[in-house]
Amino acid sequence: MIKIYVVILLTGLFCYYNSSVYNDFIYDDKVAIVQNDDIFPQEDKEQLSVYNNIKNILSHDFWGDDLNDPKSHHSYRPVTTMTFYFCYLIFGESSIGFHVVNIMIHMSNGMILYRLLSKQIKFTRPISFWSSILFIVHPIQ
């Protein structure tokens, strides 16, 4: 019975987010991803080695500024930034790959939440299901 909830959850998520796959980078994506030297090498710079880029990601904020720089936002999110960088290595500058990977991560989080609520916290399946749906489709995500 638990499998049917997971199938419905994943199908609903796919239907809900499918329209966003083919969109371009928007809003802060342009600064955080496209204009971030740690992720997208700029045309006037040589692309650094993967090791150097990861080293830079670990010492820079989300926007690509050095954490010691006074203009740094100090929003340190190295896992997110590394995900963007690996998406760039695999898919290039195409936003489709970035969107698909992020939807897959979000689908995984929805399944993890469902399992956590139903198995660990011992909520009923319907409560776990609807809580996971709310998590998945809430706009703050």
mmCIF file of C-alpha atoms in Angstrom:
data_model
loop_
_atom_site.group_PDB
_atom_site.id
_atom_site.type_symbol
_atom_site.label_atom_id
_atom_site.label_comp_id
_atom_site.label_asym_id
_atom_site.label_seq_id
_atom_site.Cartn_x
_atom_site.Cartn_y
_atom_site.Cartn_z
ATOM 1 C CA MET A 1 0.000 0.000 0.000
ATOM 2 C CA ILE A 2 2.863 2.366 0.736
ATOM 3 C CA LYS A 3 4.081 2.023 -2.849
ATOM 4 C CA ILE A 4 0.863 3.433 -4.286
ATOM 5 C CA TYR A 5 1.287 6.562 -2.163
ATOM 6 C CA VAL A 6 4.855 6.990 -3.392
ATOM 7 C CA VAL A 7 3.791 6.497 -7.027
ATOM 8 C CA ILE A 8 0.983 9.045 -6.635
ATOM 9 C CA LEU A 9 3.378 11.429 -4.872
ATOM 10 C CA LEU A 10 6.005 11.195 -7.622
ATOM 11 C CA THR A 11 3.443 11.418 -10.427
ATOM 12 C CA GLY A 12 1.868 14.487 -8.843
ATOM 13 C CA LEU A 13 5.231 16.131 -8.389
ATOM 14 C CA PHE A 14 6.242 15.430 -11.972
ATOM 15 C CA CYS A 15 2.970 16.857 -13.313
ATOM 16 C CA TYR A 16 3.239 19.898 -11.066
ATOM 17 C CA TYR A 17 6.821 20.800 -11.995
ATOM 18 C CA ASN A 18 6.984 19.486 -15.569
ATOM 19 C CA SER A 19 6.170 22.880 -17.091
ATOM 20 C CA SER A 20 9.225 24.473 -15.448
ATOM 21 C CA VAL A 21 11.760 22.151 -17.099
ATOM 22 C CA TYR A 22 12.004 24.113 -20.348
ATOM 23 C CA ASN A 23 12.224 27.574 -18.776
ATOM 24 C CA ASP A 24 15.404 29.600 -18.833
ATOM 25 C CA PHE A 25 17.352 30.856 -15.829
ATOM 26 C CA ILE A 26 15.435 33.678 -14.139
ATOM 27 C CA TYR A 27 15.698 36.157 -11.265
ATOM 28 C CA ASP A 28 18.596 35.317 -8.943
ATOM 29 C CA ASP A 29 19.587 32.297 -11.085
ATOM 30 C CA LYS A 30 21.366 34.701 -13.414
ATOM 31 C CA VAL A 31 23.608 36.007 -10.641
ATOM 32 C CA ALA A 32 23.936 32.837 -8.555
ATOM 33 C CA ILE A 33 24.540 30.480 -11.485
ATOM 34 C CA VAL A 34 25.152 32.103 -14.868
ATOM 35 C CA GLN A 35 27.316 35.023 -13.677
ATOM 36 C CA ASN A 36 29.031 33.018 -10.916
ATOM 37 C CA ASP A 37 32.642 32.327 -11.965
ATOM 38 C CA ASP A 38 32.711 29.263 -9.706
ATOM 39 C CA ILE A 39 29.997 27.629 -11.814
ATOM 40 C CA PHE A 40 30.013 29.161 -15.305
ATOM 41 C CA PRO A 41 33.495 30.169 -16.468
ATOM 42 C CA GLN A 42 33.375 33.590 -18.071
ATOM 43 C CA GLU A 43 34.587 33.823 -21.660
ATOM 44 C CA ASP A 44 37.594 35.987 -20.816
ATOM 45 C CA LYS A 45 38.849 33.518 -18.187
ATOM 46 C CA GLU A 46 40.213 30.036 -18.613
ATOM 47 C CA GLN A 47 38.162 27.299 -17.049
ATOM 48 C CA LEU A 48 39.880 26.164 -13.884
ATOM 49 C CA SER A 49 40.404 22.529 -13.062
ATOM 50 C CA VAL A 50 37.602 20.725 -11.238
ATOM 51 C CA TYR A 51 39.773 20.651 -8.099
ATOM 52 C CA ASN A 52 40.328 24.419 -8.173
ATOM 53 C CA ASN A 53 36.657 25.120 -8.811
ATOM 54 C CA ILE A 54 35.619 22.969 -5.855
ATOM 55 C CA LYS A 55 38.261 24.704 -3.741
ATOM 56 C CA ASN A 56 36.804 28.069 -4.793
ATOM 57 C CA ILE A 57 33.254 26.909 -4.075
ATOM 58 C CA LEU A 58 34.301 25.951 -0.550
ATOM 59 C CA SER A 59 35.833 29.379 0.075
ATOM 60 C CA HIS A 60 33.196 31.528 -1.656
ATOM 61 C CA ASP A 61 29.640 32.469 -0.802
ATOM 62 C CA PHE A 62 26.576 31.414 -2.802
ATOM 63 C CA TRP A 63 27.066 34.305 -5.225
ATOM 64 C CA GLY A 64 30.747 33.516 -5.972
ATOM 65 C CA ASP A 65 32.347 36.212 -3.796
ATOM 66 C CA ASP A 66 35.204 35.377 -1.461
ATOM 67 C CA LEU A 67 33.858 34.941 2.072
ATOM 68 C CA ASN A 68 36.536 37.317 3.405
ATOM 69 C CA ASP A 69 35.527 40.037 0.959
ATOM 70 C CA PRO A 70 33.585 42.886 2.635
ATOM 71 C CA LYS A 71 31.035 42.852 -0.207
ATOM 72 C CA SER A 72 30.329 39.137 0.382
ATOM 73 C CA HIS A 73 26.759 38.268 1.259
ATOM 74 C CA HIS A 74 28.121 35.500 3.559
ATOM 75 C CA SER A 75 25.415 33.082 2.410
ATOM 76 C CA TYR A 76 27.530 29.934 2.497
ATOM 77 C CA ARG A 77 25.809 27.084 0.589
ATOM 78 C CA PRO A 78 28.594 24.885 -0.804
ATOM 79 C CA VAL A 79 26.428 21.793 -1.443
ATOM 80 C CA THR A 80 23.963 23.807 -3.528
ATOM 81 C CA THR A 81 26.758 25.545 -5.409
ATOM 82 C CA MET A 82 28.554 22.234 -6.060
ATOM 83 C CA THR A 83 25.307 20.773 -7.392
ATOM 84 C CA PHE A 84 25.099 23.705 -9.813
ATOM 85 C CA TYR A 85 28.740 23.219 -10.803
ATOM 86 C CA PHE A 86 28.329 19.484 -11.488
ATOM 87 C CA CYS A 87 25.173 20.244 -13.493
ATOM 88 C CA TYR A 88 27.249 22.674 -15.550
ATOM 89 C CA LEU A 89 29.929 20.006 -16.131
ATOM 90 C CA ILE A 90 27.315 17.476 -17.273
ATOM 91 C CA PHE A 91 24.754 19.639 -19.119
ATOM 92 C CA GLY A 92 26.743 22.745 -20.052
ATOM 93 C CA GLU A 93 24.864 26.029 -20.097
ATOM 94 C CA SER A 94 21.463 24.421 -20.746
ATOM 95 C CA SER A 95 18.975 25.295 -18.016
ATOM 96 C CA ILE A 96 17.011 22.099 -18.717
ATOM 97 C CA GLY A 97 19.607 19.901 -16.993
ATOM 98 C CA PHE A 98 19.666 22.186 -13.971
ATOM 99 C CA HIS A 99 15.861 22.066 -13.689
ATOM 100 C CA VAL A 100 15.653 18.287 -14.096
ATOM 101 C CA VAL A 101 18.309 17.657 -11.442
ATOM 102 C CA ASN A 102 16.623 20.032 -8.994
ATOM 103 C CA ILE A 103 13.218 18.424 -9.596
ATOM 104 C CA MET A 104 14.779 14.999 -8.957
ATOM 105 C CA ILE A 105 16.314 16.270 -5.714
ATOM 106 C CA HIS A 106 12.949 17.717 -4.705
ATOM 107 C CA MET A 107 11.211 14.410 -5.573
ATOM 108 C CA SER A 108 13.714 12.582 -3.378
ATOM 109 C CA ASN A 109 13.076 15.004 -0.525
ATOM 110 C CA GLY A 110 9.327 14.443 -0.847
ATOM 111 C CA MET A 111 9.832 10.668 -0.647
ATOM 112 C CA ILE A 112 12.165 11.026 2.326
ATOM 113 C CA LEU A 113 9.613 13.207 4.115
ATOM 114 C CA TYR A 114 6.846 10.697 3.405
ATOM 115 C CA ARG A 115 8.973 7.832 4.766
ATOM 116 C CA LEU A 116 10.020 9.854 7.788
ATOM 117 C CA LEU A 117 6.455 10.785 8.656
ATOM 118 C CA SER A 118 4.944 7.346 8.024
ATOM 119 C CA LYS A 119 7.692 5.092 9.379
ATOM 120 C CA GLN A 120 9.602 7.073 11.996
ATOM 121 C CA ILE A 121 7.008 9.462 13.389
ATOM 122 C CA LYS A 122 4.215 6.911 12.818
ATOM 123 C CA PHE A 123 1.705 9.256 11.197
ATOM 124 C CA THR A 124 -1.059 7.570 9.245
ATOM 125 C CA ARG A 125 -0.398 7.115 5.541
ATOM 126 C CA PRO A 126 -2.950 9.726 4.446
ATOM 127 C CA ILE A 127 -1.518 12.343 6.833
ATOM 128 C CA SER A 128 2.032 11.516 5.684
ATOM 129 C CA PHE A 129 0.919 11.663 2.058
ATOM 130 C CA TRP A 130 -0.881 15.014 2.280
ATOM 131 C CA SER A 131 1.924 16.520 4.371
ATOM 132 C CA SER A 132 4.413 15.460 1.692
ATOM 133 C CA ILE A 133 2.199 16.884 -1.051
ATOM 134 C CA LEU A 134 2.017 20.200 0.820
ATOM 135 C CA PHE A 135 5.811 20.223 1.169
ATOM 136 C CA ILE A 136 6.253 19.497 -2.529
ATOM 137 C CA VAL A 137 3.859 22.081 -3.934
ATOM 138 C CA HIS A 138 4.240 24.907 -1.427
ATOM 139 C CA PRO A 139 5.681 27.937 -3.226
ATOM 140 C CA ILE A 140 8.346 28.625 -0.613
ATOM 141 C CA GLN A 141 10.125 25.469 -1.771
#
